mmCIF file of N, CA and C and ligand atoms in Angstrom:
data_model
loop_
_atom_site.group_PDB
_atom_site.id
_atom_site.type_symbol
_atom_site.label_atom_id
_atom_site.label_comp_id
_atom_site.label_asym_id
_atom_site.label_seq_id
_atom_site.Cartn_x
_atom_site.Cartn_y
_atom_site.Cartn_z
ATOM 1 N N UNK A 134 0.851 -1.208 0.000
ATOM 2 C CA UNK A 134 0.000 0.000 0.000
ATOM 3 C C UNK A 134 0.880 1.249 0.000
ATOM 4 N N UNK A 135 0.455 2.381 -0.910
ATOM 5 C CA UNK A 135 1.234 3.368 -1.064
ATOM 6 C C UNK A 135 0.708 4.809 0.053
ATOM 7 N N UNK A 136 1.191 3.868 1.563
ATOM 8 C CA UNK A 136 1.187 4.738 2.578
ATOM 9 C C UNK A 136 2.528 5.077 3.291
ATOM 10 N N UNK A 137 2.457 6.297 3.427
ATOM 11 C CA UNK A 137 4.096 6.936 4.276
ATOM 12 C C UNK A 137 4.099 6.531 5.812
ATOM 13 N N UNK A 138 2.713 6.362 6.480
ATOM 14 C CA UNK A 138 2.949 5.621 7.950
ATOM 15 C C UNK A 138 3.703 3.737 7.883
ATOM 16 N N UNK A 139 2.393 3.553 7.291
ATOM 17 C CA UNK A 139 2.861 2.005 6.849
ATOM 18 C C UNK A 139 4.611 1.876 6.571
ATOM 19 N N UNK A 140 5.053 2.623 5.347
ATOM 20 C CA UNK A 140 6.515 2.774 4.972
ATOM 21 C C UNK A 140 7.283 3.155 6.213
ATOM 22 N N UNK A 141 7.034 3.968 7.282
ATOM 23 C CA UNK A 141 7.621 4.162 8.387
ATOM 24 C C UNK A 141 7.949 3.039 9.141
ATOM 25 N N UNK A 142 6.382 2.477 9.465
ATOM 26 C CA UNK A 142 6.184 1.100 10.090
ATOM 27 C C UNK A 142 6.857 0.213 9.899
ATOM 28 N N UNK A 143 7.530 -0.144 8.561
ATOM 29 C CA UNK A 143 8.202 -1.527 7.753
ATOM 30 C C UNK A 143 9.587 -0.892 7.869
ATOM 31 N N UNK A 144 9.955 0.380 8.664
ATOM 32 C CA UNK A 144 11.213 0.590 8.127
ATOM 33 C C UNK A 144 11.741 0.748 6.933
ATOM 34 N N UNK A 145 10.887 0.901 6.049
ATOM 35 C CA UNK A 145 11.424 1.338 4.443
ATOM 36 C C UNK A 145 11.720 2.848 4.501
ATOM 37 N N UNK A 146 11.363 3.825 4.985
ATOM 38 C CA UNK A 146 11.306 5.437 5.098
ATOM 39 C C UNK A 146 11.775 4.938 6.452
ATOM 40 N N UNK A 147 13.495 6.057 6.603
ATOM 41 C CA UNK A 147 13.415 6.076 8.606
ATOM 42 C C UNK A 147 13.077 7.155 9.033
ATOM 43 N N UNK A 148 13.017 6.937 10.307
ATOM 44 C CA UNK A 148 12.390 7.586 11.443
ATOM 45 C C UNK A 148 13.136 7.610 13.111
ATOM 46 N N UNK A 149 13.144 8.318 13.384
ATOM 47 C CA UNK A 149 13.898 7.849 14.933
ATOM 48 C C UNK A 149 12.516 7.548 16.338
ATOM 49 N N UNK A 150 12.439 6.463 15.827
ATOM 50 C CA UNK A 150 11.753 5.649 16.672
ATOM 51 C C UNK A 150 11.731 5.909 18.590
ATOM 52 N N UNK A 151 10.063 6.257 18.857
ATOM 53 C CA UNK A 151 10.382 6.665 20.602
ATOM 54 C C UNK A 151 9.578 5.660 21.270
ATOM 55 N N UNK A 152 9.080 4.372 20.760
ATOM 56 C CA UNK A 152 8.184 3.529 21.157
ATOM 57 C C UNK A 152 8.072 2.429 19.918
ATOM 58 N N UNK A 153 7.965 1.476 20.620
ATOM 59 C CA UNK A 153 7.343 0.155 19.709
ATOM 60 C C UNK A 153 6.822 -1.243 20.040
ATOM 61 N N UNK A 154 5.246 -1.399 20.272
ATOM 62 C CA UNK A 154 5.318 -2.695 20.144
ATOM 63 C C UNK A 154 4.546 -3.826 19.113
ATOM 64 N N UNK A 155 3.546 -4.633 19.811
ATOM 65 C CA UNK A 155 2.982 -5.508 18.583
ATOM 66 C C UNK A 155 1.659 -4.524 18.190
ATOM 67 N N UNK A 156 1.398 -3.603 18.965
ATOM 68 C CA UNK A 156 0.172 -2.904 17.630
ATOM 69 C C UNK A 156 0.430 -1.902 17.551
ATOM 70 N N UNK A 157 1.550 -0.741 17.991
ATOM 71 C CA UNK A 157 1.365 0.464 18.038
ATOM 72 C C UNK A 157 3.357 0.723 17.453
ATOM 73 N N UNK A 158 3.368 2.083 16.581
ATOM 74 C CA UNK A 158 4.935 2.119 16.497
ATOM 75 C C UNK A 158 4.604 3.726 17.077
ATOM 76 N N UNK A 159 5.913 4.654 17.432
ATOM 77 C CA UNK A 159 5.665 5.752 18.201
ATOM 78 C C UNK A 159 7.093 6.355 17.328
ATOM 79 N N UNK A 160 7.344 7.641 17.044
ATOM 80 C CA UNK A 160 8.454 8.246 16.137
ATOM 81 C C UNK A 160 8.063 9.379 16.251
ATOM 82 N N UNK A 161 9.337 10.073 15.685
ATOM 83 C CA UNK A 161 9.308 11.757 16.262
ATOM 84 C C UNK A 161 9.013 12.292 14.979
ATOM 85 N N UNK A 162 8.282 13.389 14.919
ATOM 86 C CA UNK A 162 7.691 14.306 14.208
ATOM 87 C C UNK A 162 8.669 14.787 13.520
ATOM 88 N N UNK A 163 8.843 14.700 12.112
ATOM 89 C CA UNK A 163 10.002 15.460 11.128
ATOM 90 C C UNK A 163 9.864 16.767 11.443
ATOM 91 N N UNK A 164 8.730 17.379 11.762
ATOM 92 C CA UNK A 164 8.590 18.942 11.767
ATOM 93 C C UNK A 164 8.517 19.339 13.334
ATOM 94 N N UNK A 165 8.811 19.064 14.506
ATOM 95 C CA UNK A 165 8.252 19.528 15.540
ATOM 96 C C UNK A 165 7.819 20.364 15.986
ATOM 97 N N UNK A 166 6.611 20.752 16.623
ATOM 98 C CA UNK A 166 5.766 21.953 16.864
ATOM 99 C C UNK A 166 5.943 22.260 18.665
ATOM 100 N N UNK A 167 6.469 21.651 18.957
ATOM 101 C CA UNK A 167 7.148 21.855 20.596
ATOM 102 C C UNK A 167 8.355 20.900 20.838
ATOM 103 N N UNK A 168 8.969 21.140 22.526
ATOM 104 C CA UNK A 168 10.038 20.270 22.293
ATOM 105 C C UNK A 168 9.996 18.978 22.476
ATOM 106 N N UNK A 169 8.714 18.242 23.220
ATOM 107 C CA UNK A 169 8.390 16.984 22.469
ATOM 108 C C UNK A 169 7.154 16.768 21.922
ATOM 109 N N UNK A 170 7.439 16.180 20.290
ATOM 110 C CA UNK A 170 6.867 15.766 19.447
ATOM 111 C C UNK A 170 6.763 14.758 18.760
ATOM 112 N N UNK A 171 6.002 13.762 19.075
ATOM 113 C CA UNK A 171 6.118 12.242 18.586
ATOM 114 C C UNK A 171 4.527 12.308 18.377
ATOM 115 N N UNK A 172 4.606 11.317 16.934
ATOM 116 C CA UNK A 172 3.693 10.377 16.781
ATOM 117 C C UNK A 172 3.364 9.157 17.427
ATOM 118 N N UNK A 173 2.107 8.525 17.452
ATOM 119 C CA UNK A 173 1.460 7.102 17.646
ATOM 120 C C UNK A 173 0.754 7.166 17.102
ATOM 121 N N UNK A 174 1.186 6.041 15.941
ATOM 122 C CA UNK A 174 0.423 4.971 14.943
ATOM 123 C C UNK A 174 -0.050 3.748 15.625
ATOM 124 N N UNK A 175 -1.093 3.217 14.865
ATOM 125 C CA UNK A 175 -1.627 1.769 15.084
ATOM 126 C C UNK A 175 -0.584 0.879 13.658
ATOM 127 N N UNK A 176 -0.130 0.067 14.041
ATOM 128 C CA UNK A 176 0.830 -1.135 13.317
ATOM 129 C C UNK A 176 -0.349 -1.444 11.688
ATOM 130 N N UNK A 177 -1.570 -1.216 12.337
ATOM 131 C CA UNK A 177 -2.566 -1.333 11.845
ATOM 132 C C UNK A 177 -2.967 -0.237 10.516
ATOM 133 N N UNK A 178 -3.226 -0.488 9.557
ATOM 134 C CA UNK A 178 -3.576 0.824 8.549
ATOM 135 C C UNK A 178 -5.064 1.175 8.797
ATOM 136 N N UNK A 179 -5.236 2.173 9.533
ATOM 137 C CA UNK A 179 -6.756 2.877 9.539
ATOM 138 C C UNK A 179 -6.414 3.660 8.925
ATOM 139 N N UNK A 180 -7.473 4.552 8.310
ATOM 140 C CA UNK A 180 -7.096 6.086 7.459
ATOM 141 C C UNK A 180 -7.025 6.838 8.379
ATOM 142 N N UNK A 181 -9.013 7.272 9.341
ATOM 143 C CA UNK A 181 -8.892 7.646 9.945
ATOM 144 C C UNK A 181 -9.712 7.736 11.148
ATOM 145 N N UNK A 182 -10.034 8.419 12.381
ATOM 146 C CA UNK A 182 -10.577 8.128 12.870
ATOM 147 C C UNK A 182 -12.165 8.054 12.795
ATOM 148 N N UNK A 183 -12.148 8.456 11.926
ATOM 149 C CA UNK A 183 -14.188 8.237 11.170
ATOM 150 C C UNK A 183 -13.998 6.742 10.748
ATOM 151 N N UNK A 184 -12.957 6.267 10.711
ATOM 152 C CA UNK A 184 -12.558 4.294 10.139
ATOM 153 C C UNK A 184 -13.028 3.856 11.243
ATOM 154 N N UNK A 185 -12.645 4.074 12.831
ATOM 155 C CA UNK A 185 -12.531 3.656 13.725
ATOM 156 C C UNK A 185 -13.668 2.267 14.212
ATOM 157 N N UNK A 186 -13.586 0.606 13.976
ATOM 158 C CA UNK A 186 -15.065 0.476 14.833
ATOM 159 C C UNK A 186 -14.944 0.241 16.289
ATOM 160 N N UNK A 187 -15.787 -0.731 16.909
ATOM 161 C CA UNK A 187 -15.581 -1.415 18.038
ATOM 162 C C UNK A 187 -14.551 -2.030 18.474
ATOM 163 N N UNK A 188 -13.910 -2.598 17.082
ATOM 164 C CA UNK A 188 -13.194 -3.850 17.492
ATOM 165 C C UNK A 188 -12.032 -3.160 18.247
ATOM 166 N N UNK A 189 -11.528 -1.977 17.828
ATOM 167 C CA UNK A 189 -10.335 -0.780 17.729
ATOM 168 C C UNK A 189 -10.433 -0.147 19.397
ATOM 169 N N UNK A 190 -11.682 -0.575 19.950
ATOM 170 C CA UNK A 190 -11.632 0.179 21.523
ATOM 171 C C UNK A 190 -10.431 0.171 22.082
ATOM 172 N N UNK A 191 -9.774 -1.433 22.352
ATOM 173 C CA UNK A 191 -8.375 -0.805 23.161
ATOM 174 C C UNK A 191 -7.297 -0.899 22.741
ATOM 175 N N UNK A 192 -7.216 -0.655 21.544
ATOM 176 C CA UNK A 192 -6.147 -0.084 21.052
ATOM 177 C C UNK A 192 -6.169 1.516 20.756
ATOM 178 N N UNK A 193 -7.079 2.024 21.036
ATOM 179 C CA UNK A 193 -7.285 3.679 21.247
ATOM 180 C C UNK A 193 -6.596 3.618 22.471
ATOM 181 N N UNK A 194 -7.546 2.762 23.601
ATOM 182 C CA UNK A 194 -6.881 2.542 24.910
ATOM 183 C C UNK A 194 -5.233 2.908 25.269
ATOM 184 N N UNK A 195 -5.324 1.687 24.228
ATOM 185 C CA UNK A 195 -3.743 1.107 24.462
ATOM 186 C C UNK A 195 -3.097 2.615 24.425
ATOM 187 N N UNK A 196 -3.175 3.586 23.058
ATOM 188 C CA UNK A 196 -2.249 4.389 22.361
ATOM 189 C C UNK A 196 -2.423 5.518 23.583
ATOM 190 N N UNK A 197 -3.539 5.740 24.034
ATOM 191 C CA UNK A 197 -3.663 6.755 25.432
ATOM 192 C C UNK A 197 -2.667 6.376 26.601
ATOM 193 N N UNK A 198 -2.785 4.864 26.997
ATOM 194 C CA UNK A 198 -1.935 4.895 28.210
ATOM 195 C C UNK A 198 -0.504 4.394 27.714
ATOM 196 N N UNK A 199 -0.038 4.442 26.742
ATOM 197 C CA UNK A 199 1.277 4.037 26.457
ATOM 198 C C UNK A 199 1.930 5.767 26.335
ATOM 199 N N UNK A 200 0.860 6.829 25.326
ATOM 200 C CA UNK A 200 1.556 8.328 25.758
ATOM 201 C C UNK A 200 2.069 8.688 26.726
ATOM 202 N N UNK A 201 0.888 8.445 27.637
ATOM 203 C CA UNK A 201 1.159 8.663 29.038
ATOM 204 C C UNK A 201 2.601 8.330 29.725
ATOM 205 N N UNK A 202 2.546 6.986 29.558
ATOM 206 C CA UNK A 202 3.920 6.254 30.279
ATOM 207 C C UNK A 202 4.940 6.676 29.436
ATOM 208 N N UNK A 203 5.364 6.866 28.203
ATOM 209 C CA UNK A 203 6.323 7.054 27.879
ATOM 210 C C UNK A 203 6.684 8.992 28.089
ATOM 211 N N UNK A 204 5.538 9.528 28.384
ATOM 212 C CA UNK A 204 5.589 11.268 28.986
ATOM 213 C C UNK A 204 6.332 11.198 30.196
ATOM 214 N N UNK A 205 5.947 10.036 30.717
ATOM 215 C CA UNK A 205 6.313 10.004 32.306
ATOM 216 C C UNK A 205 7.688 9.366 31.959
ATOM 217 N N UNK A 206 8.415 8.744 31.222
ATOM 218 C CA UNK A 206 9.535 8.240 31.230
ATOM 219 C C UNK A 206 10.732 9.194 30.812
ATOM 220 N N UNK A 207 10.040 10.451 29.624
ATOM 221 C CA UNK A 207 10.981 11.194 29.348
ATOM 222 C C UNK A 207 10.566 12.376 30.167
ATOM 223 N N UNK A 208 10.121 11.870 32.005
ATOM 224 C CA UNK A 208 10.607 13.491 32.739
ATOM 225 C C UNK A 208 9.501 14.184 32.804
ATOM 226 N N UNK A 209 8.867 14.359 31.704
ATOM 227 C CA UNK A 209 7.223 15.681 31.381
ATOM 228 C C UNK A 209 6.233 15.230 32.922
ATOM 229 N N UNK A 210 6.219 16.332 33.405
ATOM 230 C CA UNK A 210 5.670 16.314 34.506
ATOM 231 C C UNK A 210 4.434 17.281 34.635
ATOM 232 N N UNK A 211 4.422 18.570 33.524
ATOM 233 C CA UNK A 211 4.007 19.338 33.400
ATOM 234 C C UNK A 211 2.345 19.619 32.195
ATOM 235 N N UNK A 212 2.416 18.203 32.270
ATOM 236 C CA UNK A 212 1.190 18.896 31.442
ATOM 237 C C UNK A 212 1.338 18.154 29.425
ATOM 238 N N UNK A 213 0.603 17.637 29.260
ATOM 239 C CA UNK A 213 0.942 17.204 27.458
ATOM 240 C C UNK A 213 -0.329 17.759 26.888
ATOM 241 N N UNK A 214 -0.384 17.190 25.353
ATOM 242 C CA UNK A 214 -1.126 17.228 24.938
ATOM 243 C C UNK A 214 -1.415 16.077 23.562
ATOM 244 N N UNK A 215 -2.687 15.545 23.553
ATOM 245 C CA UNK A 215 -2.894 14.182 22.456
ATOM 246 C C UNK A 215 -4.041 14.761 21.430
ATOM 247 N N UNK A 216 -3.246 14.869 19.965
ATOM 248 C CA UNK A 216 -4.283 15.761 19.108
ATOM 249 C C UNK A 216 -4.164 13.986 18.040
ATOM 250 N N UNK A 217 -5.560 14.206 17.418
ATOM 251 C CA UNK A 217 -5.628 13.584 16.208
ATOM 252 C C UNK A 217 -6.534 14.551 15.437
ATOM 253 N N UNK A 218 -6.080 14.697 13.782
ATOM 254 C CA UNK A 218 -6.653 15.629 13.135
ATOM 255 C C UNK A 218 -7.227 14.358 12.292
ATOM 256 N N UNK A 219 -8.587 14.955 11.938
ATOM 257 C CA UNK A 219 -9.472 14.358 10.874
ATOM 258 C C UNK A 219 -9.686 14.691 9.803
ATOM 259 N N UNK A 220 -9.238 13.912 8.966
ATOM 260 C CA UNK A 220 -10.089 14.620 7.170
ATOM 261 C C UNK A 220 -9.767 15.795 7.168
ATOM 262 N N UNK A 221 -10.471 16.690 6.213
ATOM 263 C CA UNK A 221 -9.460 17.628 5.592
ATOM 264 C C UNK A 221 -9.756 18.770 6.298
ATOM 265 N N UNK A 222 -11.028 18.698 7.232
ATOM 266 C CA UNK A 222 -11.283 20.315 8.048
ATOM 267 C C UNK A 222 -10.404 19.707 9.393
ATOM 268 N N UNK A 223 -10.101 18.785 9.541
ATOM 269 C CA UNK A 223 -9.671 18.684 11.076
ATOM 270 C C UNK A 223 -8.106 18.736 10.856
ATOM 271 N N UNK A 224 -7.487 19.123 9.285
ATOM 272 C CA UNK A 224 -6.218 18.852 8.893
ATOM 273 C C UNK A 224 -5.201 18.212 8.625
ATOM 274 N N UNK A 225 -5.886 16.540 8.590
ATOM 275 C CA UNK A 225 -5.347 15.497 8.300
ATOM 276 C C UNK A 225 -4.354 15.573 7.294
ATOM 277 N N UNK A 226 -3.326 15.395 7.238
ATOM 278 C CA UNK A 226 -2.250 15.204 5.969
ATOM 279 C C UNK A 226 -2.060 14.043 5.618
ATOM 280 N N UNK A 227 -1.792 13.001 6.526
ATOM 281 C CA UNK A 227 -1.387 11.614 6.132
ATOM 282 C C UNK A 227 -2.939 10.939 6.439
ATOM 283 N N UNK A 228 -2.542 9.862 5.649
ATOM 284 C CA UNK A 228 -4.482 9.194 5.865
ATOM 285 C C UNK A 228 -3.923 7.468 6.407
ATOM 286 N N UNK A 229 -3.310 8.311 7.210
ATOM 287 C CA UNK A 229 -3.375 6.913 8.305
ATOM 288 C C UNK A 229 -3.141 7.032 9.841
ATOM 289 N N UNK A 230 -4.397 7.006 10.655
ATOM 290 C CA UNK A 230 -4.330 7.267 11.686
ATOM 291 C C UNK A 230 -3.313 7.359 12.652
ATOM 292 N N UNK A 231 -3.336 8.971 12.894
ATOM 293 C CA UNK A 231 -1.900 9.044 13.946
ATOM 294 C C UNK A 231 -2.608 10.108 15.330
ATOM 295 N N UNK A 232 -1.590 9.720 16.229
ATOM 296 C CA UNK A 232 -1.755 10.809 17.552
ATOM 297 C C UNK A 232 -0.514 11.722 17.540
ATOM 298 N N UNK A 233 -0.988 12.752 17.401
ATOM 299 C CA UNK A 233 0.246 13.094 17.908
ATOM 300 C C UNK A 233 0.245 13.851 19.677
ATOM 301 N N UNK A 234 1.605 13.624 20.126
ATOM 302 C CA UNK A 234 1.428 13.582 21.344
ATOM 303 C C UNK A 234 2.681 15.168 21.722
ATOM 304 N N UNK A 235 2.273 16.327 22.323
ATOM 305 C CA UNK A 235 2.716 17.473 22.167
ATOM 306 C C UNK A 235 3.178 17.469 23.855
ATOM 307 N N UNK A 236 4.223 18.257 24.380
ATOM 308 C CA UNK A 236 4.930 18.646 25.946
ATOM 309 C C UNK A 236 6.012 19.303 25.290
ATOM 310 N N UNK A 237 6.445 20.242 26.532
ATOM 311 C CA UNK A 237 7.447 20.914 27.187
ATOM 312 C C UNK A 237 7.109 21.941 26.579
ATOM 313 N N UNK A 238 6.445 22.708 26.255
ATOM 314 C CA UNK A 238 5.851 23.854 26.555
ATOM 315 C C UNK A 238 4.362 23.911 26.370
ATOM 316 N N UNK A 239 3.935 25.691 27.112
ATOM 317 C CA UNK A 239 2.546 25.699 27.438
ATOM 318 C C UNK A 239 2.258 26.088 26.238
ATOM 319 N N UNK A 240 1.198 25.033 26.157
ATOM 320 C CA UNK A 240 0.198 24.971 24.373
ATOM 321 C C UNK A 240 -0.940 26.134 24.310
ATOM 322 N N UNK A 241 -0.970 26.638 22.947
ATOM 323 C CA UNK A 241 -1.867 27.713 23.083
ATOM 324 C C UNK A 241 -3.093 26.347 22.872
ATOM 325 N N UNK A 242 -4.584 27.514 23.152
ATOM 326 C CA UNK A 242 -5.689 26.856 23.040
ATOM 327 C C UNK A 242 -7.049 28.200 23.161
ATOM 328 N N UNK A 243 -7.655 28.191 22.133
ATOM 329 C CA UNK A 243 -8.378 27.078 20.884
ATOM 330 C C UNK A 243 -7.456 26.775 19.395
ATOM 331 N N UNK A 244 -7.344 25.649 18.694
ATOM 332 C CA UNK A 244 -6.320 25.640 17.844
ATOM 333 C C UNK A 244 -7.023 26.895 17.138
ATOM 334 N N UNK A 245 -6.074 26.773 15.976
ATOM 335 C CA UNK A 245 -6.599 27.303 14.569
ATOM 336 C C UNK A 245 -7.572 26.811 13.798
HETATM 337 P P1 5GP B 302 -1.327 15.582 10.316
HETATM 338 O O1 5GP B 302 -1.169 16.943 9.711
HETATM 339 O O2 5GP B 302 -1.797 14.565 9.314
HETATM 340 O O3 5GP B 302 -2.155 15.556 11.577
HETATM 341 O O4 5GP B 302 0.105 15.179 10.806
HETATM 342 C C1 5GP B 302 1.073 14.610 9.983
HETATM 343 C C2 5GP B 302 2.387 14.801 10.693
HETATM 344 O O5 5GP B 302 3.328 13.930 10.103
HETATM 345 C C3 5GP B 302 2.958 16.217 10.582
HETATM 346 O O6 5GP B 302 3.139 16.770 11.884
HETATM 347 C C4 5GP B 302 4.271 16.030 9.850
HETATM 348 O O7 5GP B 302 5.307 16.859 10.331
HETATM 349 C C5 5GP B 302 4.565 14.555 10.070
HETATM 350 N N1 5GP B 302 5.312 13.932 8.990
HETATM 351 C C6 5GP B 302 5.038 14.025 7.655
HETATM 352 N N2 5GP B 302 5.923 13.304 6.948
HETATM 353 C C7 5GP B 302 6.771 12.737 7.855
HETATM 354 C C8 5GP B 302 7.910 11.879 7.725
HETATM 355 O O8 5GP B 302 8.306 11.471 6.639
HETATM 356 N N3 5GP B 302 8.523 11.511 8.875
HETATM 357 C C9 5GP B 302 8.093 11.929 10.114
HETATM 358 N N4 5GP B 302 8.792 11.513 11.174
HETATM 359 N N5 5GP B 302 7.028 12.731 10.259
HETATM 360 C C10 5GP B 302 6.378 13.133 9.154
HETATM 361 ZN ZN1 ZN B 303 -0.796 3.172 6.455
#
């Protein structure tokens, strides 16, 4: 499949990898928008979260409390933030479900 997460996933495109296990891979943001910026993918190809069904409950799960622990491993004590953008008003670029997971500094809010 001619996807750039997937290609991440297989290691064909690198990435500097901040997490990995059997359903989820975690990698740092080529562009970073604070000073930590990592993705979480599902191993899994969803597009996006309008894909999402039942079966997918805890592996949403999963991708929430694995942010968490790995926030808490690199130190962030202060506060994160877990965005997923949707389709093209929510600003989706890649069409394969990602989190991205934002710390170390205070985030403005309401987005753009
Ligand atoms: P979206 O705009 O779809 O919510 O987020 C896509 C994110 O993927 C962007 O923050 C962008 O910087 C990141 N990104 C796009 N291409 C690559 C890439 O080749 N490698 C990595 N590590 N991140 C990428
Ligand atoms: Zn994919």
């Amino acid at each position: 499949m001619d996807c750039l997460f997937c290609k991440i996933i297989a290691g064909e495109i690198p990435s500097k990898k901040v997490y990995e296990d059997d359903l989820i891979y975690a990698f740092e943001d080529i562009n970073p928008e604070a000073p930590v910026h990592f993705l979480i993918v599902p191993k899994k190809h969803i597009k996006n979260a309008e894909e999402l069904s039942g079966k997918d409950k805890d592996l949403i799960g999963h991708v929430f409390l694995t942010a968490a622990k790995i926030l808490k491993e690199k130190g962030v004590t202060n506060g994160f933030r877990i965005v997923n953008n949707c389709k093209e008003d929510g600003g989706q670029t890649v069409d394969h479900l990602h989190f991205h997971v934002l710390a170390g500094r205070s985030l403005q809010w309401p987005p753009g």
